[in-house]
Each structure stands twice: as structure tokens, then as C-alpha cells.
Coordinates of C-alpha atoms in Angstrom, one line a residue:
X1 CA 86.1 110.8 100.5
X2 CA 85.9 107.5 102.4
X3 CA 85.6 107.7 106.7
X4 CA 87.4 106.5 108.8
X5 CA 86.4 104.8 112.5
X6 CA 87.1 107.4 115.2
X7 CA 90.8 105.8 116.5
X8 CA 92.9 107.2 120.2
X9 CA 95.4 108.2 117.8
X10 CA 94.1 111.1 116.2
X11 CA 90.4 111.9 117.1
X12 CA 88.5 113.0 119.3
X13 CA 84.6 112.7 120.1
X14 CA 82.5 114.9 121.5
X15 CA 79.7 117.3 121.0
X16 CA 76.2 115.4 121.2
X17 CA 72.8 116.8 122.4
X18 CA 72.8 116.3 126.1
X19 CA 75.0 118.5 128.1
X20 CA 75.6 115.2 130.9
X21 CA 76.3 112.4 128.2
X22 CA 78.8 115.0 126.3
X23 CA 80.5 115.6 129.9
X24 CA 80.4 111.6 130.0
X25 CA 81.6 111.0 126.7
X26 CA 84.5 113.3 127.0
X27 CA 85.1 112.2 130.0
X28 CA 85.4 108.7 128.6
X29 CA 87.8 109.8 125.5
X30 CA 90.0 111.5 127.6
X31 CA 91.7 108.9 129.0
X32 CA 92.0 107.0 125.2
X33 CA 93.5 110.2 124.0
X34 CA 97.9 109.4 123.5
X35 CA 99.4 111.9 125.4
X36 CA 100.0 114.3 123.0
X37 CA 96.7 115.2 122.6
X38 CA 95.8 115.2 126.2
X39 CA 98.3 117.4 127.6
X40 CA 99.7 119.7 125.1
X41 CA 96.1 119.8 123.0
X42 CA 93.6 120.2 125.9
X43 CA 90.4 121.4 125.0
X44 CA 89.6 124.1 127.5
X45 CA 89.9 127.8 125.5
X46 CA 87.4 130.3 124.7
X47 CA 87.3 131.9 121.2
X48 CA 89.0 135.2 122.9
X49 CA 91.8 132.3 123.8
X50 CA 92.1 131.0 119.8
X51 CA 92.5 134.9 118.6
X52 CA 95.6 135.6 121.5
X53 CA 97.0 132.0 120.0
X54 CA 96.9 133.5 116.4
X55 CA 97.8 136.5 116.6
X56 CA 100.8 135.3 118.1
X57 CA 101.8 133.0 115.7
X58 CA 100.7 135.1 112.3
X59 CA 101.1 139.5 113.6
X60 CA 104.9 138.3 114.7
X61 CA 108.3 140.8 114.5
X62 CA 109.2 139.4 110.6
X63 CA 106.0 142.1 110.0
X64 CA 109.3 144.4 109.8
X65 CA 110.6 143.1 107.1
X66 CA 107.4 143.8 104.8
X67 CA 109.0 147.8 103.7
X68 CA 111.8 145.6 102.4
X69 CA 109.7 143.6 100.6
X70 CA 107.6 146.3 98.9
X71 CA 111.1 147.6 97.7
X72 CA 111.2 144.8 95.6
X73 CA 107.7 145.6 94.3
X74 CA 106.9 149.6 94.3
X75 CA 104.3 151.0 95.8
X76 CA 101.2 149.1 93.9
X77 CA 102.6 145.4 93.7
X78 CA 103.8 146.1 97.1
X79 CA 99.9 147.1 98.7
X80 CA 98.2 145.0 96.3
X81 CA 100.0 141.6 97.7
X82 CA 99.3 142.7 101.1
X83 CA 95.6 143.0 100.3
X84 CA 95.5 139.7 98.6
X85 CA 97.8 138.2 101.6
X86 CA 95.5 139.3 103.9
X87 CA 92.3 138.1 102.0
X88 CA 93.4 134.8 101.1
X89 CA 95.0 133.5 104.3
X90 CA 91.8 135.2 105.6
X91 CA 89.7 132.8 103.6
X92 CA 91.8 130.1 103.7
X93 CA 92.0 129.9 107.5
X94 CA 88.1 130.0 108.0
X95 CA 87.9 126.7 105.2
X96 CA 89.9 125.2 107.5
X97 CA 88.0 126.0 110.5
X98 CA 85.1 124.8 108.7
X99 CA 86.2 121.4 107.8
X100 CA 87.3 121.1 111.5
X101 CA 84.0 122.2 112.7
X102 CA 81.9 119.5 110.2
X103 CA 83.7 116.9 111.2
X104 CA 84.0 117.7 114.8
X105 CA 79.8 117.0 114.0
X106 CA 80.2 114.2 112.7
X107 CA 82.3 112.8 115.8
X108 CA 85.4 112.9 114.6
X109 CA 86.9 116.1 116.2
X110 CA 91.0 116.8 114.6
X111 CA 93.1 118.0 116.6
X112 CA 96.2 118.0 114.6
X113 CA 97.0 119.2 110.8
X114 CA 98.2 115.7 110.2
X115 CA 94.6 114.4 111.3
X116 CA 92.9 116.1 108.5
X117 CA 95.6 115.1 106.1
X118 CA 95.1 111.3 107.2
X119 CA 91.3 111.7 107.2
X120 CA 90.4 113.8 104.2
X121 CA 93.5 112.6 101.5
X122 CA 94.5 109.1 103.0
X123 CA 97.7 108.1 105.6
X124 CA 100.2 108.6 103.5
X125 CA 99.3 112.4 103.1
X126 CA 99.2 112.8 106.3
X127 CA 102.4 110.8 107.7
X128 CA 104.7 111.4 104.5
X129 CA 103.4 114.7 103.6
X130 CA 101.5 117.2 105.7
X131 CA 102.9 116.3 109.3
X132 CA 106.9 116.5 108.0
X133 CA 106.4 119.7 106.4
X134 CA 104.6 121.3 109.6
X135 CA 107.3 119.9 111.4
X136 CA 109.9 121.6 109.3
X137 CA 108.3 125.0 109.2
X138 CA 107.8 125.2 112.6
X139 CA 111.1 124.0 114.2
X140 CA 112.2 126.8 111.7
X141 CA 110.3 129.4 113.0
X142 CA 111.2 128.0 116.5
X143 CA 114.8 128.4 114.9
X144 CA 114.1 131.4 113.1
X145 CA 113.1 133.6 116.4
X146 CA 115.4 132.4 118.5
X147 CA 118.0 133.7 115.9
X148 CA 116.3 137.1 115.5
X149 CA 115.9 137.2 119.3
X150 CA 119.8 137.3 119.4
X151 CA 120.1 139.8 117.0
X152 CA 117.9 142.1 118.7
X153 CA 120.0 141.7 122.1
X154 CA 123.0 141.9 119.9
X155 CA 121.9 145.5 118.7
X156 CA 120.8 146.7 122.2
X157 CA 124.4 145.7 123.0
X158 CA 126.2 147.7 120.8
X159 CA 123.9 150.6 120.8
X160 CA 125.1 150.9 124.3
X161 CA 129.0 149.8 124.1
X162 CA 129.8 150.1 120.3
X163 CA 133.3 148.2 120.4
X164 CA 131.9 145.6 122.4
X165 CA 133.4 142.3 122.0
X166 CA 130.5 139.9 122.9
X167 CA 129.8 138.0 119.5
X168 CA 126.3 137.1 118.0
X169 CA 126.0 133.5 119.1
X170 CA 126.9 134.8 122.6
X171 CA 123.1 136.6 122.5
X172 CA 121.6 133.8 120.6
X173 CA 122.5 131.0 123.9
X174 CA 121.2 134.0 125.9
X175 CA 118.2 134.1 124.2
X176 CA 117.9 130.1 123.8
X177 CA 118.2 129.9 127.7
X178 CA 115.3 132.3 128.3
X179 CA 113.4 129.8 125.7
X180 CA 114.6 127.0 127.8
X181 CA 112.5 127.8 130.8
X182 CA 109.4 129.1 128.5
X183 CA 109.5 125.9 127.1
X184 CA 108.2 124.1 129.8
X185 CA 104.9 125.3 130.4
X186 CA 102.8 122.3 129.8
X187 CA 100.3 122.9 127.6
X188 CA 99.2 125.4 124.3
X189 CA 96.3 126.7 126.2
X190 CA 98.8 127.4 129.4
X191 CA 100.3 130.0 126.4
X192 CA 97.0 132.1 127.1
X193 CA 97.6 134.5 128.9
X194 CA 101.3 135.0 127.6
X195 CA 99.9 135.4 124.2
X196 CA 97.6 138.3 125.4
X197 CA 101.0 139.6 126.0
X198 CA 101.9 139.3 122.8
X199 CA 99.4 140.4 121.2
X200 CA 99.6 143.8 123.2
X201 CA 103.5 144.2 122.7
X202 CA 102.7 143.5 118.9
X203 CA 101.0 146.6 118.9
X204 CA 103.4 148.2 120.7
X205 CA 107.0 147.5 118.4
X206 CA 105.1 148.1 115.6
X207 CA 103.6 151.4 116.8
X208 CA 107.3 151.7 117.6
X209 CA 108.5 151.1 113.9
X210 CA 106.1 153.3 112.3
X211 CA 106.4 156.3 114.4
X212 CA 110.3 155.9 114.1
X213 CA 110.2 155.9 110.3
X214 CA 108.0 159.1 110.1
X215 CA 110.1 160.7 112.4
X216 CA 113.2 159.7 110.4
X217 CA 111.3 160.1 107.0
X218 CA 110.3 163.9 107.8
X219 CA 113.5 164.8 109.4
X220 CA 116.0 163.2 106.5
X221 CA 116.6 165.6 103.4
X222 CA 118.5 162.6 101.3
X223 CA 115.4 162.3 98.4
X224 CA 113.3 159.2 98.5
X225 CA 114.0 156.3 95.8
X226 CA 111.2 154.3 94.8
X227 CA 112.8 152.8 91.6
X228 CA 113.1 149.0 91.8
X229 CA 117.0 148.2 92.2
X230 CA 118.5 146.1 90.1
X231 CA 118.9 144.4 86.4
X232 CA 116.2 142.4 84.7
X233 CA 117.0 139.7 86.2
X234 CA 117.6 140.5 89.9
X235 CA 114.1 142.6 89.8
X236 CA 112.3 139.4 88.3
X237 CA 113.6 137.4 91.1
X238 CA 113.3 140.4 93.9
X239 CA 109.6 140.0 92.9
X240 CA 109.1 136.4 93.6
X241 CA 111.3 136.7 96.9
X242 CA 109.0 140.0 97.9
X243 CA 105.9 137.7 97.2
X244 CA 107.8 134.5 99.1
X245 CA 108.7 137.0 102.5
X246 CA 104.5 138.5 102.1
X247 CA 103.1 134.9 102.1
X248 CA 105.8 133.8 105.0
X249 CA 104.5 136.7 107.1
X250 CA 101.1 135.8 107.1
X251 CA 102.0 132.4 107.5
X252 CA 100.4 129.9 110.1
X253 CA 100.7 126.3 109.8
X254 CA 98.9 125.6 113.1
X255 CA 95.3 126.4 112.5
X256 CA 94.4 123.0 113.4
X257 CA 96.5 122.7 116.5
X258 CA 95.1 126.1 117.7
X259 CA 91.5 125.3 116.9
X260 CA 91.9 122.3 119.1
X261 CA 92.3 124.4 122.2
X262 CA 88.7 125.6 122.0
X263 CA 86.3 123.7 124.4
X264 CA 83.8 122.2 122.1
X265 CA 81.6 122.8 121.0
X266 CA 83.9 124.7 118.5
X267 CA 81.3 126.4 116.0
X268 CA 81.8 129.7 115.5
X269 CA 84.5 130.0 117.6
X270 CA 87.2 130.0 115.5
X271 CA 85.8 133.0 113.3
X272 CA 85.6 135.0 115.6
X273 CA 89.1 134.7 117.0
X274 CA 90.1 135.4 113.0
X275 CA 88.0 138.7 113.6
X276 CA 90.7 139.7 116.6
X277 CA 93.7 138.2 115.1
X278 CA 93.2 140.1 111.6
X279 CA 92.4 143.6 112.9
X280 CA 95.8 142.7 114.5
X281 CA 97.2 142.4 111.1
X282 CA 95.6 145.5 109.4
X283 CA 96.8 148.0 112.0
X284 CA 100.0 146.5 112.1
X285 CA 101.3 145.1 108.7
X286 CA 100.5 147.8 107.1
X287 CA 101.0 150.5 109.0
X288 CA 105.1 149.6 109.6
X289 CA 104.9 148.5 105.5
X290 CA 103.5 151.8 104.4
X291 CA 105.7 154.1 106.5
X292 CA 108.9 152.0 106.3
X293 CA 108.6 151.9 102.4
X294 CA 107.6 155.2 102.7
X295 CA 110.4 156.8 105.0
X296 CA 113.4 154.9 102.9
X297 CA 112.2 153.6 99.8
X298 CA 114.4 151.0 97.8
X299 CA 116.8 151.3 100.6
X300 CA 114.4 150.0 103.4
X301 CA 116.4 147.1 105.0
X302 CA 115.8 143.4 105.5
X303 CA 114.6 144.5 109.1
X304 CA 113.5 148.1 109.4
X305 CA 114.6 148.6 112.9
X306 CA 118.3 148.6 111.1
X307 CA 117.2 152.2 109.4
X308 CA 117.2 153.7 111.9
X309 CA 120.7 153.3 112.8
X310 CA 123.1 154.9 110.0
X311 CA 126.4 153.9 110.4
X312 CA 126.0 153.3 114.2
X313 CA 125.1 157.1 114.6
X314 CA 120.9 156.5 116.2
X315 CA 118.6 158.9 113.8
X316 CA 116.1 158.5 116.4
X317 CA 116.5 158.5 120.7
X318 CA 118.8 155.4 122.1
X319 CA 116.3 154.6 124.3
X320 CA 113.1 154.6 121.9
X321 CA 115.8 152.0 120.0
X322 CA 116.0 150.1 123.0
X323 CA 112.7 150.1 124.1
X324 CA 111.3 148.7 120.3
X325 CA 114.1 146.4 120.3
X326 CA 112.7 145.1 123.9
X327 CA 109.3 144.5 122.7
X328 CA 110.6 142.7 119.9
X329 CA 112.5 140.1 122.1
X330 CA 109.5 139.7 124.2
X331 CA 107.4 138.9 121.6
X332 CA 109.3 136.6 119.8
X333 CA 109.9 134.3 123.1
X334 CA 106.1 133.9 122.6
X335 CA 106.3 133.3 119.0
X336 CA 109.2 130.8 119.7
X337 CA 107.2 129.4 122.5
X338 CA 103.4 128.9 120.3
X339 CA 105.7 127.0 117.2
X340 CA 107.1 124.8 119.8
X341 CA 103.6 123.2 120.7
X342 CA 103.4 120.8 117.4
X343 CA 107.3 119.4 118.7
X344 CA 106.0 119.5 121.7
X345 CA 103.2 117.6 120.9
X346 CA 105.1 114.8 119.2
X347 CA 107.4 114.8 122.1
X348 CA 104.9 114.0 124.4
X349 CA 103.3 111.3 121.9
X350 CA 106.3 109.6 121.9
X351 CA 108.0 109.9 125.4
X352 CA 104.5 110.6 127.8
X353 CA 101.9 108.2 129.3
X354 CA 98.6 109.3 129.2
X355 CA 96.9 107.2 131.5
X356 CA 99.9 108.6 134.2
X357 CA 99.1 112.0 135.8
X358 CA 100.1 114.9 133.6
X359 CA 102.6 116.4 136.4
X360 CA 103.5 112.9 137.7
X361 CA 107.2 112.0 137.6
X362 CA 106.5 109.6 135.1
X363 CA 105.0 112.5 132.6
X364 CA 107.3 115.4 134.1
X365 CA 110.8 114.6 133.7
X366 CA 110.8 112.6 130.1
X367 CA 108.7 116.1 129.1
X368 CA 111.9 118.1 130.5
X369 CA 114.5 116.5 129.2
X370 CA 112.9 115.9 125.7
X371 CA 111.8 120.0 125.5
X372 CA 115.0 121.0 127.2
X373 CA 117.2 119.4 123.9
X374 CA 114.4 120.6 121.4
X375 CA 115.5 123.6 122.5
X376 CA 119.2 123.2 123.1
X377 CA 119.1 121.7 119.5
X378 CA 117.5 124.8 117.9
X379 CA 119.4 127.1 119.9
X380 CA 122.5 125.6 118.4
X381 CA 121.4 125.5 114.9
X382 CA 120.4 129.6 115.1
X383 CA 123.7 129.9 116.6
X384 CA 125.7 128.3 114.3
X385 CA 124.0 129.1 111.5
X386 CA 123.4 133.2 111.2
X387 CA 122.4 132.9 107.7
X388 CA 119.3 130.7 108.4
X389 CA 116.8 133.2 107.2
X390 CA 118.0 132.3 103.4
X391 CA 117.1 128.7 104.4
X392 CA 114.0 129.8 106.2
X393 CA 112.9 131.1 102.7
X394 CA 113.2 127.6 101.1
X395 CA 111.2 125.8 104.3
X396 CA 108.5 129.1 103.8
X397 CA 108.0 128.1 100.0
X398 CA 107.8 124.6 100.5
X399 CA 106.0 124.9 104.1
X400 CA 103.8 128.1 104.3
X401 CA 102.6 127.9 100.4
X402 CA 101.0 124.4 101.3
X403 CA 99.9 124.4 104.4
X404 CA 98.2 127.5 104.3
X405 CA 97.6 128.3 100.6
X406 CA 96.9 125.3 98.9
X407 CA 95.6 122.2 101.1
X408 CA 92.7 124.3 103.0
X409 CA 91.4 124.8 99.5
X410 CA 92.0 121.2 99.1
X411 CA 90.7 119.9 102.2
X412 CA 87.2 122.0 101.8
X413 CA 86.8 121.2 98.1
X414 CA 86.7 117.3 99.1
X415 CA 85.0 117.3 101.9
X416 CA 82.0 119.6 101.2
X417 CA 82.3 118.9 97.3
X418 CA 81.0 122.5 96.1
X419 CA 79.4 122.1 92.3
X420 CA 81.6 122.3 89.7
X421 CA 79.1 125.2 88.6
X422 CA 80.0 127.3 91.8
X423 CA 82.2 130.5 92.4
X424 CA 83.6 128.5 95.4
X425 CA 84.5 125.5 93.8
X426 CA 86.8 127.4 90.6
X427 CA 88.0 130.4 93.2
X428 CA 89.6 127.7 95.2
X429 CA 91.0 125.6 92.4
X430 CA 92.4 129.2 91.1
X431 CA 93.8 130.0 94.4
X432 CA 95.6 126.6 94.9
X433 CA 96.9 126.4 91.2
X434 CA 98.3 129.7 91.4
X435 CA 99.9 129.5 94.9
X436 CA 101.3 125.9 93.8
X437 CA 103.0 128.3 90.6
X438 CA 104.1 131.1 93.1
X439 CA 105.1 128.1 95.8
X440 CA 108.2 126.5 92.8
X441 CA 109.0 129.8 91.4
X442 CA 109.7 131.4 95.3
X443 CA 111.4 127.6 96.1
X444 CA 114.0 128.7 92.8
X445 CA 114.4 132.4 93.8
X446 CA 115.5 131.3 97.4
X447 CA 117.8 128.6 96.4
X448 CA 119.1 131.6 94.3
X449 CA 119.6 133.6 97.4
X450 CA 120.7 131.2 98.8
X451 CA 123.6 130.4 95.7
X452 CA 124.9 134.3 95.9
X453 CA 125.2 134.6 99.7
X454 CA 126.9 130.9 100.2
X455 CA 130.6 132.8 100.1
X456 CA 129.9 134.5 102.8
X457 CA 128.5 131.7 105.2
X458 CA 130.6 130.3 107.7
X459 CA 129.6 128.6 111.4
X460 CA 129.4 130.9 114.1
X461 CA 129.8 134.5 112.2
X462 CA 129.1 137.6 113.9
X463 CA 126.8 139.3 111.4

């Protein structure tokens, strides 16, 4: 690995010996930072801070779409590649946090994914390949929530006027204009105290979900199929979709950015926000995957809050239905909100002037107008385009597998160079050979999807 000089671009110094020259130093580096990384990337959390971030951006509402997945696997595949989810984003998450924290020592502190990319692989990984790729996947998941927002508001709409006439991209602007003002809070570590919000009403939808499907599952007398659906070939590819929606769920993408709200120094930090981010994830993916699997088997839908509607007729209270679905909009105006930062980020790169005042007019209104149309724009993509969760799929096999499957494994192996001899060094060339396999195979199953449902896409339809 060669290094690099510390540039304004994309490092930042800090964390030497004496408490005054640090202060100094910082100080100093500040003002050389572009304003990107000054004002949407400030250094100022706690580790409490980093494990609000992430569980914002990983323990998010497509958690209710894990029962459906397990349909496609049965009940062992199913737990078994939650385990293995959990364990290897686990691991994966605290490589990365390590290779941020070594070479935060060695005075070159990253603060973006692209940084590392540039640093560790050479430029062209990290302007060609790392920082498109994060773009994509989060401007989908910025995308992605605001179209699942408007879904939720579109079934708390009919649960109370079933022949309304309001149409799906009605709720969808709705949603986008909420975004709109959420959008403008300056920086990710602003988000803190919003994403202890989160955090809470994750608990609470999926405390929601699960109770809901015991309820249902102990009240219903229609027997419980656990058979996987389907011919040969439909259960081969159900398999590697189930496996592509898993790894999407636990999916990141921002570990770097979110690191690089901790006030350094930054060792240890990150770990123990993990700690509070994945007991998040125990309690809640697998309580709403067991018990949704559980209460309707292979006929769990694509989002389980739609089970406990049949035909219209509510199986459970209207207003325990409207009170999940509330949570669920709530939340995902945070999720929305935390993927913006990286656009955000690039916004301000591009538009800002860091040695202008952050709340100056010449910062202020360039940052309003360019957030405003980020979020016009992916308003009117999730609006037009209802069936963007079969493109999601695509961006989640070619986004999520990489970023957080593959190139911390990557990035760890050629920075610390682990002997050849070691457990570490051949368990992460297994895990990134066999997430790279999973990665083309899940890419080909969602183009499938994609293939079989394109008769029934059109602009605007009110599914």
C-alpha cells in the first residue's frame, strides 16, 4: 500500500499527544477542510451519538420484509442467514472502524468511504468505483423510503375511507414535502437527537409487527404452510432474492461517514456504538422474522404489515394498524434523512464555501436550493416509479454486497497485511469471494424480477 500526503480534500489531521496542540492543529485543519467535510461531517459526536446514527440507517422498516424472505428459505435457511447476516456485517463494520481508527493515528483521519477507497486501492477506486456506487445506493434508499413512506400514508388512508380516491403518488409528494423541510438540518451530527427517535420508534413498529402476527397467528384456524412455493426454478431464484433482501436489510454503506461524526480521538468509539446498534438488530429482526414467518408461513407478504389486513377486512384493531403504520412513517423520515448526508455532502463540496460562515447567506441559500431539488428529484422518481423496489434490488446487489461485504475485507487485508498463515487473513478472503458469488447471482435474480413484473409497470400507478 503506498501513502499518500494528507491533502484538504479528503483528510483530516488530528489526534497527537498534547491536548493544546491537538485543539491547535484542529483548529488549523478546519478551515482547509472543503465544505463538505466541515459542515455536513463535523467531528463533534460521542460513541452514544455513532450507535443512534446506525441504528438508524441499518434497524430500518424493510426489517418487515424479513418473514417474506424466510418464505423463500424455510425455517432453517431462513434463521441461519440472519445469523450469518448479523455476524458478518457485525465483523465487517468493526474492520472498517479499524482501518479508520489506524489511519486516523497515522494522521490521516477519513471521513468519507471514497477516502479510504482513494487511500488504500488508488484514485481511481475511489472516484470511478466506491464513491458512484455509495451514491447510487443511497439516493436509492433516499428514494426507496420516501416511496414506502407514501405507501404507509396510502394504507392509513384507506383503512379509514376504503373508496377513497386520493392516488399513491398523491401520499408519496405528501411524504417528499415532510422530507423537504427534514432535509435542511445542516449537518449529520444535527440528526442526533432525531435518530434517538428512531431508534426508540424502531422498537416500537416492530414490537407492533410481532405482537400483531401472534395475535393473528393464534386467532386464525387457516393451517400454516411452510412449504417453499414454487417450481425448481422459481424456488432457486426465490433463494438468491431471500439472501439479496437479508443482506439489503443489514445494509449500511455509510460506516465511514458516520464514524466521521465522532470527536477524535475515535478509538473505541465506534465499537461500542456497534454494541447498541446490534442489540437493536437482535430484538428486532428477528423477533418480527420469527413471528411473521411464523403467523403466515409461505404466504407472509412482501411487507408484513399487509397481513394483517385480508381483503380490506383489519384482523387486528384499526387503530393498532394505524398506530404501527405511524411509527413506520416516522421512522423512515429519519432513515430518508441519515442516506441524504453523503448527497448532501457532495452538495455542499460542490456549491459551499468553507472559509464563509456555515449559516452565512453565501453557505445558506446555495445549501437550500441544492437539498430542496435532491429532494424534489427523489420525490419524483418514487412517485413516478411505484415499482422501484425491483430496481432497489439490482442497486442492493451491486451496492450493499460491496460496500459492506466485500471491500471492508479488502480494505483491512491491505492495510494491516494479516499472514497468509492466519484465520483472519483466509476468513476474509472466504467472506469476500463468496459475497462477490452471492453479489452476480442476486444482480441475475433481480433483473429476473425485474423481467416478469415489467408488464405491469407504468408511471404513476396506484399500487
Amino acid at each position: 500500500m503506498g501513502t499518500i500526503s494528507p491533502s484538504p480534500d479528503h483528510v483530516y489531521q488530528g489526534e497527537v499527544a498534547n491536548k493544546n496542540v491537538t485543539q491547535k492543529t484542529d483548529h488549523h485543519l478546519d478551515k482547509e477542510l472543503d465544505a463538505g467535510a466541515r459542515f455536513v461531517l463535523k467531528s463533534k459526536g460521542s460513541w452514544v451519538h455513532s450507535g443512534y446514527h446506525l441504528t438508524t440507517s441499518i434497524v430500518a422498516p424493510p426489517l418487515l420484509s424479513l418473514p417474506y424472505a424466510i418464505g423463500f428459505l424455510g425455517w432453517a435457511a431462513g434463521i441461519v442467514c440472519l445469523v450469518i447476516g448479523a455476524l458478518v456485517t457485525f465483523y465487517s463494520y468493526n474492520l472498517i472502524s479499524l482501518v479508520l481508527e489506524h489511519h486516523a493515528q497515522l494522521g490521516r483521519r477519513h471521513l468519507r468511504f471514497r477516502d479510504m477507497a482513494h487511500d488504500i486501492l488508488g484514485p481511481k477506486w475511489g472516484r470511478y468505483y466506491v464513491g458512484p456506487i455509495q451514491f447510487m445506493v443511497c439516493y436509492g434508499a433516499v428514494v426507496g423510503s420516501t416511496l414506502l413512506g407514501g405507501q404507509c400514508m396510502k394504507a392509513i388512508y384507506l383503512l379509514s375511507n376504503p373508496n377513497g380516491e386520493m392516488k399513491l403518488f398523491e401520499f408519496v409528494i405528501i411524504f417528499g414535502c415532510f422530507m423537504l423541510i427534514l432535509a435542511q438540518i445542516p449537518s449529520f451530527h444535527s440528526l442526533r437527537h432525531i435518530n434517538l427517535v428512531s431508534l426508540l420508534l424502531c422498537l416500537a413498529y416492530s414490537a407492533c409487527a410481532t405482537a400483531g402476527s401472534i395475535h393473528i397467528g393464534n386467532s386464525s384456524k387457516v393451517p400454516k404452510d411452510y412449504s417453499l412455493k414454487g417450481d425448481t426454478e422459481n424456488k432457486i431464484f426465490g433463494i438468491f432474492n431471500a439472501i439479496a433482501i437479508i443482506s439489503t436489510t443489514y445494509g449500511n454503506g455509510i460506516i465511514p461517514e458516520i464514524q466521521a461524526t465522532l470527536a477524535p480521538p475515535v478509538k473505541g468509539k465506534m465499537f461500542k456504538g456497534l454494541c447498541i446498534c446490534y442489540t437493536m438488530v437482535i430484538v428486532t429482526f428477528f423477533s418480527v422474522a420469527i413471528s411473521g414467518y411464523w403467523a403466515f408461513g409461505n404466504q407472509a407478504e412482501g411487507l408484513i404489515l399487509s397481513n394483517f389486513l385480508d381483503n380490506g377486512k383489519p384482523l387486528v384493531p384499526k387503530w393498532f394498524i394505524l398506530m404501527t403504520n405511524i411509527f413506520t412513517i416516522m421512522q423512515l423520515s429519519a432513515v430518508g434523512v441519515v442516506y441524504l448526508q453523503p448527497t448532501n455532502e457532495v452538495l455542499e463540496r460542490s456549491f459551499g464555501d468553507s472559509s464563509s460562515a456555515e449559516f452565512s447567506a453565501r453557505n445558506v441559500i446555495p445549501r437550500l436550493i441544492a437539498r430542496s431539488l435532491s429532494v424534489v428529484m427523489a420525490t419524483t422518481i418514487a412517485a413516478m416509479l411505484p415499482f422501484f423496489g425491483d430496481i432497489n434490488a439490482v442497486i442492493g446487489a451491486f451496492g450493499f454486497m460491496p460496500l459492506d461485504f466485500i471491500l471492508p475485507v479488502v480494505f483491512f487485508n491491505v492495510t494491516f497485511k494479516p499472514s497468509r498463515k492466519s484465520l483472519v487473513f483466509w476468513l476474509n478472503i472466504s467472506i469476500a469471494v463468496v459475497f462477490s458469488a452471492l453479489g452476480v447471482i442476486a444482480a441475475v435474480a433481480a433483473v429476473r424480477q425485474i423481467s416478469l413484473d415489467a408488464k405491469t409497470y407504468r408511471l404513476f400507478a396506484n399500487v
